[in-house]
């Protein structure tokens, strides 16, 4: 399959650079994966698609202020985007500068927020392929330092500086576990009122953790998607979540994932069970580089809440694998025609699984 099979033309004005005023005020495109039929709805209409006893799975990762601006000891400017916090002092990061810093060199970060002379000192201690390992010299834990000096790392297609409102608006209301550098954006539509209504309806909920990395925005740089090497992210699926999934399936109810990161977490745990010769799904605490594209099987997930994704991205490939290639691309062309808002701060889809998706490829 060619990467270009997943191309669609997207007018620039459909990229949502700011969120809606109210979280649940977005639009919702409902896609029936079995028939390919779609309909234009409001996000609050999601309540009518989720039934008592269904299990809704959210990703409770919390975005860290992972972007830092600074300079090398020589004075040259640089920008740091933290990919993963390793411990209280060390992290792996992407660095943009005219020349890459050398091992053991010092950089100063965060003066734009902390004031001249109050920047954070870090040493570049090692390089791991495209990532730089930094060690911070301050006595405070790294997460605390980032809270003081870092910027919310808005995606590259939101081409504006981060603002005060992004500190909370680019988080889900249930975010809990620090570690992501990008939000699990399907969850941004849920507010406390919506969650309470789901609870009153008898919908069960569970939380996984997948710390979304900057790799989620990396373009696919090969011609055929089978040649693509997927980025790796850390995920956790607890024994409690595993039991809830098994109970839900045993009752004949549906497992519905909020966001592709929840899908990747759950399906990684299902793949692990298959490899271990165990039933359905096992607890999972590991890095995952699972890549779901047309022809790949979904073991657990029955329905999906997701945003609209970039053309030719691994995320639209995942949605195509779930809904069926033709159903997915037809829905996307409709979304463009109807001027849905795209990407992280954009509108949402609710998709039911296509039972024949394995045979629906470009």
Short mmCIF file of C-alpha atoms in Angstrom, two decimals, residues 50-240:
data_model
loop_
_atom_site.label_atom_id
_atom_site.label_comp_id
_atom_site.label_asym_id
_atom_site.label_seq_id
_atom_site.Cartn_x
_atom_site.Cartn_y
_atom_site.Cartn_z
CA UNK A 50 -23.20 4.51 23.75
CA UNK A 51 -25.31 2.02 25.66
CA UNK A 52 -25.68 0.86 29.22
CA UNK A 53 -22.99 -1.70 30.03
CA UNK A 54 -20.60 -0.51 27.31
CA UNK A 55 -17.05 0.17 28.49
CA UNK A 56 -15.51 3.52 27.56
CA UNK A 57 -11.70 3.57 27.77
CA UNK A 58 -9.83 6.86 28.20
CA UNK A 59 -6.12 7.74 28.19
CA UNK A 60 -5.35 9.63 31.42
CA UNK A 61 -1.90 10.91 30.45
CA UNK A 62 -1.21 14.60 31.21
CA UNK A 63 0.73 16.89 28.89
CA UNK A 64 3.88 18.39 30.37
CA UNK A 65 5.17 21.89 29.42
CA UNK A 66 7.80 20.16 27.32
CA UNK A 67 9.00 23.00 25.06
CA UNK A 68 11.89 25.14 26.31
CA UNK A 69 13.71 28.00 24.65
CA UNK A 70 17.31 28.75 25.45
CA UNK A 71 20.90 29.09 24.36
CA UNK A 72 24.20 27.28 24.31
CA UNK A 73 27.04 28.51 26.50
CA UNK A 74 28.44 30.07 23.31
CA UNK A 75 25.25 32.14 22.98
CA UNK A 76 23.69 30.32 20.02
CA UNK A 77 19.91 30.00 20.30
CA UNK A 78 18.16 26.66 20.53
CA UNK A 79 14.77 25.08 21.15
CA UNK A 80 14.29 21.92 23.19
CA UNK A 81 11.28 19.61 22.97
CA UNK A 82 11.37 16.93 25.65
CA UNK A 83 10.31 13.53 24.34
CA UNK A 84 10.56 11.51 27.54
CA UNK A 85 11.42 12.21 31.18
CA UNK A 86 13.82 9.48 32.39
CA UNK A 87 14.06 10.43 36.06
CA UNK A 88 14.04 13.53 38.29
CA UNK A 89 17.02 15.08 36.50
CA UNK A 90 17.34 13.46 33.07
CA UNK A 91 15.31 13.46 29.90
CA UNK A 92 15.50 12.63 26.20
CA UNK A 93 14.81 15.59 23.95
CA UNK A 94 14.75 16.89 20.41
CA UNK A 95 16.97 19.96 19.94
CA UNK A 96 16.66 22.53 17.18
CA UNK A 97 19.71 24.75 16.69
CA UNK A 98 22.11 25.82 13.95
CA UNK A 99 24.64 23.29 15.29
CA UNK A 100 23.89 20.38 17.58
CA UNK A 101 25.36 20.79 21.08
CA UNK A 102 28.38 18.61 21.82
CA UNK A 103 28.56 16.02 24.59
CA UNK A 104 29.32 17.59 28.00
CA UNK A 105 28.38 21.05 26.74
CA UNK A 106 26.13 23.29 28.86
CA UNK A 107 22.87 24.83 27.74
CA UNK A 108 20.67 27.38 29.53
CA UNK A 109 16.90 27.07 29.21
CA UNK A 110 13.76 28.94 30.21
CA UNK A 111 15.07 32.49 30.66
CA UNK A 112 12.10 33.83 28.68
CA UNK A 113 9.86 32.73 31.58
CA UNK A 114 12.20 32.88 34.56
CA UNK A 115 14.06 36.06 33.73
CA UNK A 116 17.61 36.78 32.54
CA UNK A 117 20.17 34.95 34.66
CA UNK A 118 17.57 32.60 36.16
CA UNK A 119 17.62 30.01 33.40
CA UNK A 120 17.89 26.28 34.04
CA UNK A 121 21.30 24.75 33.40
CA UNK A 122 21.48 21.40 31.67
CA UNK A 123 24.35 19.29 30.35
CA UNK A 124 24.07 17.32 27.13
CA UNK A 125 25.43 13.98 28.37
CA UNK A 126 24.74 11.64 25.43
CA UNK A 127 23.12 11.31 22.04
CA UNK A 128 20.75 8.49 21.10
CA UNK A 129 20.12 8.69 17.34
CA UNK A 130 17.93 11.81 16.86
CA UNK A 131 17.44 12.36 20.60
CA UNK A 132 19.70 14.15 23.06
CA UNK A 133 20.03 13.09 26.70
CA UNK A 134 20.02 16.12 29.00
CA UNK A 135 20.82 16.25 32.70
CA UNK A 136 19.48 19.25 34.63
CA UNK A 137 21.55 20.68 37.49
CA UNK A 138 18.73 22.12 39.67
CA UNK A 139 17.70 20.44 42.92
CA UNK A 140 13.99 20.32 42.06
CA UNK A 141 12.37 17.40 40.20
CA UNK A 142 12.31 17.90 36.44
CA UNK A 143 8.50 17.95 36.23
CA UNK A 144 8.48 20.89 38.68
CA UNK A 145 11.12 22.73 36.67
CA UNK A 146 9.12 22.32 33.48
CA UNK A 147 6.03 23.69 35.18
CA UNK A 148 7.97 26.87 35.94
CA UNK A 149 9.96 27.31 32.74
CA UNK A 150 8.33 25.26 29.99
CA UNK A 151 5.74 25.97 27.31
CA UNK A 152 2.81 23.75 26.33
CA UNK A 153 4.05 21.98 23.17
CA UNK A 154 1.25 22.73 20.73
CA UNK A 155 1.41 20.61 17.56
CA UNK A 156 3.31 22.00 14.56
CA UNK A 157 0.12 22.66 12.58
CA UNK A 158 -1.16 25.04 15.30
CA UNK A 159 1.18 27.75 14.05
CA UNK A 160 0.93 30.19 16.94
CA UNK A 161 2.69 30.57 20.31
CA UNK A 162 1.11 28.78 23.25
CA UNK A 163 -1.15 30.94 25.42
CA UNK A 164 -2.21 30.83 29.06
CA UNK A 165 -5.52 29.14 28.14
CA UNK A 166 -3.66 26.24 26.51
CA UNK A 167 -2.29 25.19 29.92
CA UNK A 168 -5.63 23.54 30.73
CA UNK A 169 -7.49 23.51 27.40
CA UNK A 170 -4.81 21.26 25.86
CA UNK A 171 -5.45 18.75 28.68
CA UNK A 172 -8.34 16.37 29.17
CA UNK A 173 -10.46 17.03 32.28
CA UNK A 174 -9.43 13.59 33.57
CA UNK A 175 -5.68 13.94 32.84
CA UNK A 176 -3.67 12.59 35.74
CA UNK A 177 -0.32 10.97 34.93
CA UNK A 178 2.40 13.43 33.84
CA UNK A 179 4.45 12.41 30.84
CA UNK A 180 2.92 13.26 27.43
CA UNK A 181 4.21 15.88 25.02
CA UNK A 182 0.98 15.82 23.00
CA UNK A 183 -2.61 15.54 24.19
CA UNK A 184 -4.81 12.49 23.54
CA UNK A 185 -7.06 14.87 21.64
CA UNK A 186 -10.27 12.84 21.28
CA UNK A 187 -10.64 13.27 25.04
CA UNK A 188 -10.58 17.06 24.83
CA UNK A 189 -14.31 17.04 23.92
CA UNK A 190 -15.40 15.48 27.20
CA UNK A 191 -16.39 17.77 30.07
CA UNK A 192 -17.56 16.88 33.58
CA UNK A 193 -21.22 17.19 32.56
CA UNK A 194 -20.76 14.73 29.70
CA UNK A 195 -18.92 12.26 31.92
CA UNK A 196 -21.68 12.45 34.54
CA UNK A 197 -24.39 11.81 31.92
CA UNK A 198 -22.49 8.73 30.70
CA UNK A 199 -22.27 7.49 34.28
CA UNK A 200 -26.00 8.04 34.84
CA UNK A 201 -26.73 6.06 31.68
CA UNK A 202 -24.86 3.06 33.13
CA UNK A 203 -21.80 3.32 30.90
CA UNK A 204 -18.69 1.89 32.55
CA UNK A 205 -15.32 3.64 32.27
CA UNK A 206 -11.66 2.64 32.55
CA UNK A 207 -8.35 4.45 32.17
CA UNK A 208 -5.15 3.42 30.45
CA UNK A 209 -1.98 5.52 30.22
CA UNK A 210 -0.04 6.11 27.03
CA UNK A 211 2.43 8.99 27.09
CA UNK A 212 2.04 10.50 23.63
CA UNK A 213 5.41 11.42 22.11
CA UNK A 214 6.40 13.96 19.48
CA UNK A 215 6.77 11.05 17.08
CA UNK A 216 3.00 11.13 16.61
CA UNK A 217 3.50 14.20 14.38
CA UNK A 218 6.40 12.76 12.35
CA UNK A 219 5.55 12.37 8.66
CA UNK A 220 5.73 8.95 7.05
CA UNK A 221 8.86 9.23 4.92
CA UNK A 222 8.62 6.00 2.93
CA UNK A 223 6.58 5.27 -0.20
CA UNK A 224 4.95 2.04 0.96
CA UNK A 225 3.44 1.97 4.43
CA UNK A 226 4.72 -1.53 5.17
CA UNK A 227 8.25 -0.04 5.16
CA UNK A 228 7.45 2.54 7.84
CA UNK A 229 9.15 2.17 11.21
CA UNK A 230 6.68 3.22 13.89
CA UNK A 231 7.77 5.44 16.79
CA UNK A 232 7.71 3.96 20.29
CA UNK A 233 5.65 5.20 23.26
CA UNK A 234 5.20 3.93 26.82
CA UNK A 235 1.81 2.44 27.70
CA UNK A 236 0.15 0.93 30.76
CA UNK A 237 -2.91 -1.32 30.83
CA UNK A 238 -3.60 -2.42 34.42
CA UNK A 239 -5.02 -5.76 35.63
CA UNK A 240 -8.19 -3.88 36.66
#
